mmCIF file of N, CA and C in Angstrom:
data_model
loop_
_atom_site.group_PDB
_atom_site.id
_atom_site.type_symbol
_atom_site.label_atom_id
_atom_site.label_comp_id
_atom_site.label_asym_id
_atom_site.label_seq_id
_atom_site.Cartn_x
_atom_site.Cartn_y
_atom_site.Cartn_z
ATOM 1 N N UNK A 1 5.827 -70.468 -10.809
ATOM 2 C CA UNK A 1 6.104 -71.887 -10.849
ATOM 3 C C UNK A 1 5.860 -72.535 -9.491
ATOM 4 N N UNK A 2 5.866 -72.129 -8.257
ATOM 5 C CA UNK A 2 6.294 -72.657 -7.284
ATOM 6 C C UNK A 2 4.233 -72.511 -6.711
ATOM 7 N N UNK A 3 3.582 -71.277 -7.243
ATOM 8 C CA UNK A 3 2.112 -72.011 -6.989
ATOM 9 C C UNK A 3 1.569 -72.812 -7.810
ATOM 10 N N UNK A 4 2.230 -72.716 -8.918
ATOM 11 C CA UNK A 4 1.798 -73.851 -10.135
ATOM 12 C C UNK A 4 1.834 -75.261 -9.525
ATOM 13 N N UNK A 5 2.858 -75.890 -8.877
ATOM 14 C CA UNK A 5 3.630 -76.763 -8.135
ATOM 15 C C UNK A 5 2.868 -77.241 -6.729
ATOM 16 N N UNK A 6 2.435 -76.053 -6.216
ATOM 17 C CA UNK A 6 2.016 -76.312 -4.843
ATOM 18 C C UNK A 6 0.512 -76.788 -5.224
ATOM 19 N N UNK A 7 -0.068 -76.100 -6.130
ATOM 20 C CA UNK A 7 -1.532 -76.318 -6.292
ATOM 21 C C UNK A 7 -1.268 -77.877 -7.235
ATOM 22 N N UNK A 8 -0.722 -78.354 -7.811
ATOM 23 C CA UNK A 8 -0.566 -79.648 -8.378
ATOM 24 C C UNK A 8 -0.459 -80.387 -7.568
ATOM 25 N N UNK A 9 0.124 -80.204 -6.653
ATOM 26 C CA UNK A 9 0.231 -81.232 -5.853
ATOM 27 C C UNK A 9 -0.405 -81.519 -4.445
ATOM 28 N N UNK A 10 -1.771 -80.235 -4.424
ATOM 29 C CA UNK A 10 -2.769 -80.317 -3.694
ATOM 30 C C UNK A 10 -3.466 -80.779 -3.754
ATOM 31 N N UNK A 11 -3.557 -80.944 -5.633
ATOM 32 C CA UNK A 11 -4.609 -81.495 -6.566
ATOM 33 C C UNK A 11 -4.465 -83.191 -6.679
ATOM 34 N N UNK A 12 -3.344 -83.345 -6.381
ATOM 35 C CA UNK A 12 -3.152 -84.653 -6.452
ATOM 36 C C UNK A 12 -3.384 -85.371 -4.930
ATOM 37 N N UNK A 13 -2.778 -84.815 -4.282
ATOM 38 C CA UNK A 13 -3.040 -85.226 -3.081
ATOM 39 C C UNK A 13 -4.494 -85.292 -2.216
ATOM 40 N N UNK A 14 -5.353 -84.442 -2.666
ATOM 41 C CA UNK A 14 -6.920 -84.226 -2.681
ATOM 42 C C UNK A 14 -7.578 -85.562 -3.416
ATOM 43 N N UNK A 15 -6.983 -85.675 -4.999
ATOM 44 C CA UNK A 15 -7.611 -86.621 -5.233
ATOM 45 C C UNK A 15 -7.190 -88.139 -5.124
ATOM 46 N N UNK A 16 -6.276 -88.183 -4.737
ATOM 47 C CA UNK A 16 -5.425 -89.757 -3.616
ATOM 48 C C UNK A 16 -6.698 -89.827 -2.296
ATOM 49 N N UNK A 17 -6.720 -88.877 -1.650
ATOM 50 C CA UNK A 17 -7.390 -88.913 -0.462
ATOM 51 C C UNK A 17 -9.167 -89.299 -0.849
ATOM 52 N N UNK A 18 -9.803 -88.744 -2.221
ATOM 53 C CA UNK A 18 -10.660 -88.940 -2.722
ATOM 54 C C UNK A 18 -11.237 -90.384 -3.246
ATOM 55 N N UNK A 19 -9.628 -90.999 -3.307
ATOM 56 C CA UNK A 19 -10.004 -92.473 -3.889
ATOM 57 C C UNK A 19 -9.981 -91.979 -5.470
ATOM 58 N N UNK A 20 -10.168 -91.105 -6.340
ATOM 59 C CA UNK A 20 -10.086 -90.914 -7.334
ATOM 60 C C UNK A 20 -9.447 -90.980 -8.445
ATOM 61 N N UNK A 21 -7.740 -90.913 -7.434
ATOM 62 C CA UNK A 21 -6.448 -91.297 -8.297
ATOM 63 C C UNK A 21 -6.064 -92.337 -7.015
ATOM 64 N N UNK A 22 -5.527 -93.222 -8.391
ATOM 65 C CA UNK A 22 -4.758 -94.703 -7.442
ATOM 66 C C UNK A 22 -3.298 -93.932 -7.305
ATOM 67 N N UNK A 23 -2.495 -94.394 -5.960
ATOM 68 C CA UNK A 23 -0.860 -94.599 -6.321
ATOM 69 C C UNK A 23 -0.719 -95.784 -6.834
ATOM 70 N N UNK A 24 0.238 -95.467 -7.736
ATOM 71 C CA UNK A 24 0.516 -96.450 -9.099
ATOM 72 C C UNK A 24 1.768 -97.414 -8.432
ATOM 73 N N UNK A 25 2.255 -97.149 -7.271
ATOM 74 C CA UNK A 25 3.061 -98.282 -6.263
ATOM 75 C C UNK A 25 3.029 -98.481 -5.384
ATOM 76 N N UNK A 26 2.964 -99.541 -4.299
ATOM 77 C CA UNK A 26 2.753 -99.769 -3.632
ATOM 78 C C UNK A 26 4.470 -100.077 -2.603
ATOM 79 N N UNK A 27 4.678 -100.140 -1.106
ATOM 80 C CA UNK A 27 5.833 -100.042 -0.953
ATOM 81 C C UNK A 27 6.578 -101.460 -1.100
ATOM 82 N N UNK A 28 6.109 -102.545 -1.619
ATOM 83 C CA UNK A 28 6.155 -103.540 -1.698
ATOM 84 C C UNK A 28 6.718 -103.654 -2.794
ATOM 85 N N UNK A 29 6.110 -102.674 -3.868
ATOM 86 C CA UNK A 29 7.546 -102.555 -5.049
ATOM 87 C C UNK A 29 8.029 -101.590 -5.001
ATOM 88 N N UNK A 30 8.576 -100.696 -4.072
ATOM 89 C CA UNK A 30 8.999 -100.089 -3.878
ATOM 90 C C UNK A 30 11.062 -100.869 -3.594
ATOM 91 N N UNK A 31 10.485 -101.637 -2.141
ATOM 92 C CA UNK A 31 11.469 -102.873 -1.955
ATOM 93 C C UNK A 31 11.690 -103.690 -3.153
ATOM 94 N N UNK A 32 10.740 -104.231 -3.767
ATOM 95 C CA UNK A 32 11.171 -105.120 -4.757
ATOM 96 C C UNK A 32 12.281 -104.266 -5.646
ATOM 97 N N UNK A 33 11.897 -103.625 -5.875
ATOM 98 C CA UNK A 33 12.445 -102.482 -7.048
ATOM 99 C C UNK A 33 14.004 -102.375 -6.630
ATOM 100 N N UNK A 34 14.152 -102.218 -5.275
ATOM 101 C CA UNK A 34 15.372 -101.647 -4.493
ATOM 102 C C UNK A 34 16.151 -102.818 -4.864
ATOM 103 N N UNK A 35 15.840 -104.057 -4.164
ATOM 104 C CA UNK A 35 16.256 -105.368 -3.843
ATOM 105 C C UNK A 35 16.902 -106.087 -5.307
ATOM 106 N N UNK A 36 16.139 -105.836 -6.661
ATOM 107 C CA UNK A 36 16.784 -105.915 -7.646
ATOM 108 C C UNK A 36 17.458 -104.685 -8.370
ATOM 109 N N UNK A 37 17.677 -103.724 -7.623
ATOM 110 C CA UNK A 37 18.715 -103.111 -8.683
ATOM 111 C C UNK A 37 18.097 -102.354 -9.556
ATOM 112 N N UNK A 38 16.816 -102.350 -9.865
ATOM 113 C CA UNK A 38 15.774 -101.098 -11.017
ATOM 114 C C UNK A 38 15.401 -100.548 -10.499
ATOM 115 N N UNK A 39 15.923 -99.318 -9.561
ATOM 116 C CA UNK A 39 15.659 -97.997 -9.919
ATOM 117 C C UNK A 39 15.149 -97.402 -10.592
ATOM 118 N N UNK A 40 15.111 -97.282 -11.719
ATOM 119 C CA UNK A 40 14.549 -96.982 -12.840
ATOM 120 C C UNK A 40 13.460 -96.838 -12.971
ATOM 121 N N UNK A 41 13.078 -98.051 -13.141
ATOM 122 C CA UNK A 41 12.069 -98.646 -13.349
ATOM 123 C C UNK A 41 10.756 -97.720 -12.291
ATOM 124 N N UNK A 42 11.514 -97.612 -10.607
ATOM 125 C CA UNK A 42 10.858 -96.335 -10.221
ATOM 126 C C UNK A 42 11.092 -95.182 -9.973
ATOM 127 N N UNK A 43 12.404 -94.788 -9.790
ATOM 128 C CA UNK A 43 12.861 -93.807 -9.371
ATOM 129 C C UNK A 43 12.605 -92.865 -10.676
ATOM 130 N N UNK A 44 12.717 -93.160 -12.158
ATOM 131 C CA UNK A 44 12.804 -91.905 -13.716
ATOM 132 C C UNK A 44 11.275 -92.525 -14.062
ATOM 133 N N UNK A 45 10.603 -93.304 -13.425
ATOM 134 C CA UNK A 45 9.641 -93.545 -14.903
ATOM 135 C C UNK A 45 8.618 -92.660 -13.965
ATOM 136 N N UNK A 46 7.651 -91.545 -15.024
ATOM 137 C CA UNK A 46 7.200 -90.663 -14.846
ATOM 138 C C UNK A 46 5.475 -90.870 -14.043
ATOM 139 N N UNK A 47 5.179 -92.498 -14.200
ATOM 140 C CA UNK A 47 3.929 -92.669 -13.688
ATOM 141 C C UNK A 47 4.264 -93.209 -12.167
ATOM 142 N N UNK A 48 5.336 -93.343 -11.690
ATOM 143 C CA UNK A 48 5.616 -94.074 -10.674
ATOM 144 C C UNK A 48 6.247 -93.027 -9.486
ATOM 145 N N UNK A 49 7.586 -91.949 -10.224
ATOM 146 C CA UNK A 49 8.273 -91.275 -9.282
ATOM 147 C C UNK A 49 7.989 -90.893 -8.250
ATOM 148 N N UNK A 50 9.175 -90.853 -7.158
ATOM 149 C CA UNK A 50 8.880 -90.391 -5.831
ATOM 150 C C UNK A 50 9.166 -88.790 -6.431
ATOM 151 N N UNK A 51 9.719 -88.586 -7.100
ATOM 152 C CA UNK A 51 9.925 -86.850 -8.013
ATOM 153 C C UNK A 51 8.055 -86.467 -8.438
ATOM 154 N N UNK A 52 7.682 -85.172 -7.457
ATOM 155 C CA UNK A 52 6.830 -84.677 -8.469
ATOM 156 C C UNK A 52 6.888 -84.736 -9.602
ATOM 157 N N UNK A 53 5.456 -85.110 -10.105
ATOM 158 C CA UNK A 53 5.169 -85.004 -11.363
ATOM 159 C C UNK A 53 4.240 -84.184 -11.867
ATOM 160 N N UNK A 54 4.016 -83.194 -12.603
ATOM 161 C CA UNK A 54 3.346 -82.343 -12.823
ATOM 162 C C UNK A 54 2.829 -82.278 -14.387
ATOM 163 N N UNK A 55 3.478 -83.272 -14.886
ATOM 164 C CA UNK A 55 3.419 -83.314 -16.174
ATOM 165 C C UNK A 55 1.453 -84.202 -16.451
ATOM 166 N N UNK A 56 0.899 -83.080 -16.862
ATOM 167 C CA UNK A 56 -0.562 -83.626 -17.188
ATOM 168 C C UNK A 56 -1.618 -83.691 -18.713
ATOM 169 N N UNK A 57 -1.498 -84.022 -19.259
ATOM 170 C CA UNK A 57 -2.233 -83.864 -20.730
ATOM 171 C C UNK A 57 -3.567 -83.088 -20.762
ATOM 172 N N UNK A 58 -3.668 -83.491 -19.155
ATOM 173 C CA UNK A 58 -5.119 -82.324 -19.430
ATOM 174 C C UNK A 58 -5.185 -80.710 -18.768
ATOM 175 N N UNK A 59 -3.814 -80.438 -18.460
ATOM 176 C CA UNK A 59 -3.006 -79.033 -18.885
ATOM 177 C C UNK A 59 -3.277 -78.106 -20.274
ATOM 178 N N UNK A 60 -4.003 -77.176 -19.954
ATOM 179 C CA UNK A 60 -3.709 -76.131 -20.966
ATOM 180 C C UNK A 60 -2.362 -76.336 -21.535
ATOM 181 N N UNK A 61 -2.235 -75.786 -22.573
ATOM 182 C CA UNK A 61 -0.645 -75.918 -23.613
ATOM 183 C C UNK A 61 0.438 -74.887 -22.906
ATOM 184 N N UNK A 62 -0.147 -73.791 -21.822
ATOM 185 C CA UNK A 62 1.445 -72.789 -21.391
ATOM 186 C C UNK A 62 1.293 -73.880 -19.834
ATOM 187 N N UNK A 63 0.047 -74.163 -19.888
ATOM 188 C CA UNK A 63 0.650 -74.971 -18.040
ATOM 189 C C UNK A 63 1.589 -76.182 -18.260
ATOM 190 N N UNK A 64 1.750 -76.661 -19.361
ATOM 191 C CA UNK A 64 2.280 -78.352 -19.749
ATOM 192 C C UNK A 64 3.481 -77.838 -19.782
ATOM 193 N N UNK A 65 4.261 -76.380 -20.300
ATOM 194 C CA UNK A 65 5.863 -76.075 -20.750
ATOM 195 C C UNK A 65 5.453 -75.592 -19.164
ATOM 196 N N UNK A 66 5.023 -75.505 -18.222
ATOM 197 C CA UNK A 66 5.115 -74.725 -17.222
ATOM 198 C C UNK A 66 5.315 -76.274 -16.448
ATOM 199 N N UNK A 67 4.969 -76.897 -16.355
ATOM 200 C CA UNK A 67 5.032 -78.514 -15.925
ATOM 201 C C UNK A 67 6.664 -78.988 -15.931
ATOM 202 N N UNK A 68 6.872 -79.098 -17.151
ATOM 203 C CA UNK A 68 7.673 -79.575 -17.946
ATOM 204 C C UNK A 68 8.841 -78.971 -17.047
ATOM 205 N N UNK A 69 8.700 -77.533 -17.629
ATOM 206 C CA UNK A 69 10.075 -76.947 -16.871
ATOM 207 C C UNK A 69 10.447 -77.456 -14.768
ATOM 208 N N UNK A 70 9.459 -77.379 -14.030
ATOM 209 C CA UNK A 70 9.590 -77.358 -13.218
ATOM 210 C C UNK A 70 10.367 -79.362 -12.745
ATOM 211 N N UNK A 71 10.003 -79.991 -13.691
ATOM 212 C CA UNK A 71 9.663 -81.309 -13.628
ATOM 213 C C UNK A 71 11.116 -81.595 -13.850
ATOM 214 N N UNK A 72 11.515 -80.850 -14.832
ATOM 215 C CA UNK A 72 13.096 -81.142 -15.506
ATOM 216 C C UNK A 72 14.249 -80.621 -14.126
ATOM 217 N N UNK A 73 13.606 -79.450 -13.904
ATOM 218 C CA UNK A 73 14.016 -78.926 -12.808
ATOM 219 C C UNK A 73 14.325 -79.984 -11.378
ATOM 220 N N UNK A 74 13.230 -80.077 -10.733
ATOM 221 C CA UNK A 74 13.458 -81.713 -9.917
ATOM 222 C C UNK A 74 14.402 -82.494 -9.789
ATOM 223 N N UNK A 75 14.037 -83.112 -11.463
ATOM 224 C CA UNK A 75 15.186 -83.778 -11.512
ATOM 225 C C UNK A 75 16.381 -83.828 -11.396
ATOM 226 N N UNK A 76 16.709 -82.442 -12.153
ATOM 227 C CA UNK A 76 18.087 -81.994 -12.016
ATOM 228 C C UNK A 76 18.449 -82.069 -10.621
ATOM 229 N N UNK A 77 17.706 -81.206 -9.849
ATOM 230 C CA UNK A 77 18.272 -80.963 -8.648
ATOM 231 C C UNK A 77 18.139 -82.067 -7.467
ATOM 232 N N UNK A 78 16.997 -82.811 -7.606
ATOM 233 C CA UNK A 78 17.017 -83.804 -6.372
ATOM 234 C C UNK A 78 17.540 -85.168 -6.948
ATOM 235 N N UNK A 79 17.567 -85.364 -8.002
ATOM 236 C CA UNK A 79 18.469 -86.945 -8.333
ATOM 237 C C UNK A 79 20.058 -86.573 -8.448
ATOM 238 N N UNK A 80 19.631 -85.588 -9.885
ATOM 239 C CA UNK A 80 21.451 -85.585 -10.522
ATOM 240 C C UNK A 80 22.294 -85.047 -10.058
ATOM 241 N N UNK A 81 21.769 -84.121 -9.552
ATOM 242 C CA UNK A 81 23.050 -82.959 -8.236
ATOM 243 C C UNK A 81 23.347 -83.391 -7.236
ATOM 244 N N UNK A 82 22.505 -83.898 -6.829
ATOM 245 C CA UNK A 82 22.226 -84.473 -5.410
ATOM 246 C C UNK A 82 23.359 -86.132 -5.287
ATOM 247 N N UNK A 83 22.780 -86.878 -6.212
ATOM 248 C CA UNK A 83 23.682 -87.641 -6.569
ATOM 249 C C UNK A 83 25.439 -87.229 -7.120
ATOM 250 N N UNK A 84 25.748 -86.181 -7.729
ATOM 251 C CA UNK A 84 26.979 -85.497 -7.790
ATOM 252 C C UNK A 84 27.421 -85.195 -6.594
ATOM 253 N N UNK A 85 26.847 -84.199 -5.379
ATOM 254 C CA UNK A 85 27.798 -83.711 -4.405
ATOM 255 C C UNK A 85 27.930 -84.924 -3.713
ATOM 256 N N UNK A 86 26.832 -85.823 -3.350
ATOM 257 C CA UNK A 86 27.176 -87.166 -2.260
ATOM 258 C C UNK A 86 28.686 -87.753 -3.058
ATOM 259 N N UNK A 87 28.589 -88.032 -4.034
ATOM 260 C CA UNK A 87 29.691 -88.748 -4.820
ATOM 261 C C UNK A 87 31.226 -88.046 -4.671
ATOM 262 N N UNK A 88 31.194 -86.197 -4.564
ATOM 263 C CA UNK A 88 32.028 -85.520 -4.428
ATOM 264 C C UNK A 88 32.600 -85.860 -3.042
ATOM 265 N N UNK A 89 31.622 -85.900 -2.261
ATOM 266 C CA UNK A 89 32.462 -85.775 -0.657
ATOM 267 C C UNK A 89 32.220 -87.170 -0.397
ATOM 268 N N UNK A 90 32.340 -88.385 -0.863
ATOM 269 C CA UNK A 90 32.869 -89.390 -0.578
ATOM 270 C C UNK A 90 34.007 -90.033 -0.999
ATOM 271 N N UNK A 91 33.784 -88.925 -2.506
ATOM 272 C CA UNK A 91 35.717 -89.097 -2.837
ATOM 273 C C UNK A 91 36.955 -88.341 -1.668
ATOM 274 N N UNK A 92 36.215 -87.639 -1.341
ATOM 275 C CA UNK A 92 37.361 -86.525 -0.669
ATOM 276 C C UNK A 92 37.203 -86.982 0.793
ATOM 277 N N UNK A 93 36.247 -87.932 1.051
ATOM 278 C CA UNK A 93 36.816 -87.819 2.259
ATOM 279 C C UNK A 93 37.379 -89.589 2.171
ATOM 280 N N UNK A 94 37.102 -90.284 1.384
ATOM 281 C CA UNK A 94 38.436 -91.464 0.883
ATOM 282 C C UNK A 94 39.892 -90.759 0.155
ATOM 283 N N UNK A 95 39.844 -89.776 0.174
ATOM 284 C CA UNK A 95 41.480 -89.288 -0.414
ATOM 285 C C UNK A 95 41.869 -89.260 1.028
ATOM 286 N N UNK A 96 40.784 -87.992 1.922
ATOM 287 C CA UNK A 96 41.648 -87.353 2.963
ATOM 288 C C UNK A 96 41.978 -88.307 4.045
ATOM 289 N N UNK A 97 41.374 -89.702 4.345
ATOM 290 C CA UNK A 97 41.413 -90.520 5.419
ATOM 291 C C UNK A 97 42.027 -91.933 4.477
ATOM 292 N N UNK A 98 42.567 -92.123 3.506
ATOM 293 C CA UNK A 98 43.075 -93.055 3.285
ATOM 294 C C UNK A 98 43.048 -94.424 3.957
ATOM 295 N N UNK A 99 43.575 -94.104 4.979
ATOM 296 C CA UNK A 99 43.892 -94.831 6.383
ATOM 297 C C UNK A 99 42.446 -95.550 7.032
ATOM 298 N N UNK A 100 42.191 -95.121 7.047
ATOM 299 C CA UNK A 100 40.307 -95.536 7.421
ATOM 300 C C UNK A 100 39.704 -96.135 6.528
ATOM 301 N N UNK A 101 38.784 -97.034 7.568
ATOM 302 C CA UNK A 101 37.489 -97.846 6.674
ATOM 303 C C UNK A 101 36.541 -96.857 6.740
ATOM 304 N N UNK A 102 35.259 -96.993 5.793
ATOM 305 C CA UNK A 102 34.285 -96.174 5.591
ATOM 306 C C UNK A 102 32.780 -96.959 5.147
ATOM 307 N N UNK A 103 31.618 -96.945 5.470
ATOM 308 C CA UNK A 103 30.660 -97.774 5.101
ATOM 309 C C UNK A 103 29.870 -96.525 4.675
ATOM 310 N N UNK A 104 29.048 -96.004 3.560
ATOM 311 C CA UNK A 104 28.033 -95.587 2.856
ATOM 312 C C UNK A 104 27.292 -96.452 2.751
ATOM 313 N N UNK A 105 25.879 -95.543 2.860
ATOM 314 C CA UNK A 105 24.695 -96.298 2.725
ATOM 315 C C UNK A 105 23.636 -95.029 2.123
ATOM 316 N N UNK A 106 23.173 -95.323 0.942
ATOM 317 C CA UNK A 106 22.630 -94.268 -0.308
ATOM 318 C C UNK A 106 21.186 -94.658 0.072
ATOM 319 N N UNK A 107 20.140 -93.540 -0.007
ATOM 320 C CA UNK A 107 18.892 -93.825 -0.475
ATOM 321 C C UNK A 107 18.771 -94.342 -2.082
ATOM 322 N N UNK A 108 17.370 -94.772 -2.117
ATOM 323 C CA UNK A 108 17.003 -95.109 -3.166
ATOM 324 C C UNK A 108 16.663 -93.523 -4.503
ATOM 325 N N UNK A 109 16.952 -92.177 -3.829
ATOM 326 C CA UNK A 109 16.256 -91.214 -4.533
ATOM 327 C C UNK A 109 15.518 -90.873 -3.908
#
């Protein structure tokens, strides 16, 4: 999985540099995106993510579940977990300092 991954994203990055594949955002909606609140809109949607994407139609049928898995994977780990422990130790450290002000400031993903 992890040369499956590396070579995808050699492949992509080869053909960005080629002019061949457009990036589908620019950082301009990147901000826009931020500034209203849709995330979404870039952070999960699959033509846009700052999350590898590996997911390709013109994948053989075991490289696409080989895609897939790694892709789900990602996610899990760099949005939803990632987003869980930050959330964990900002509760605990508003229990343990009560007494104190605190300012957080989150990436976008």
């Amino acid at each position: 999985q992890v040369l499956f991954a590396l070579n995808q994203t050699l492949l992509q990055h080869e053909s960005l540099r080629a002019g061949s594949l457009q990036a589908p955002y620019t950082t301009e909606d990147l901000i826009k995106h931020y500034n209203c609140g849709d995330l979404n809109a870039v952070i999960f949607n699959h033509d846009t993510s700052q999350v590898p994407n590996f997911i390709n139609t013109t994948l053989p049928p075991h490289e696409q579940v080989t895609a897939q898995e790694i892709d789900s994977y990602f996610r899990q780990e760099l949005i939803y977990k990632r987003n869980e422990r930050m959330g964990k130790r900002v509760m605990a450290l508003l229990r343990e300092n009560a007494d104190k002000s605190f300012f957080f400031a989150f990436g976008a993903g």
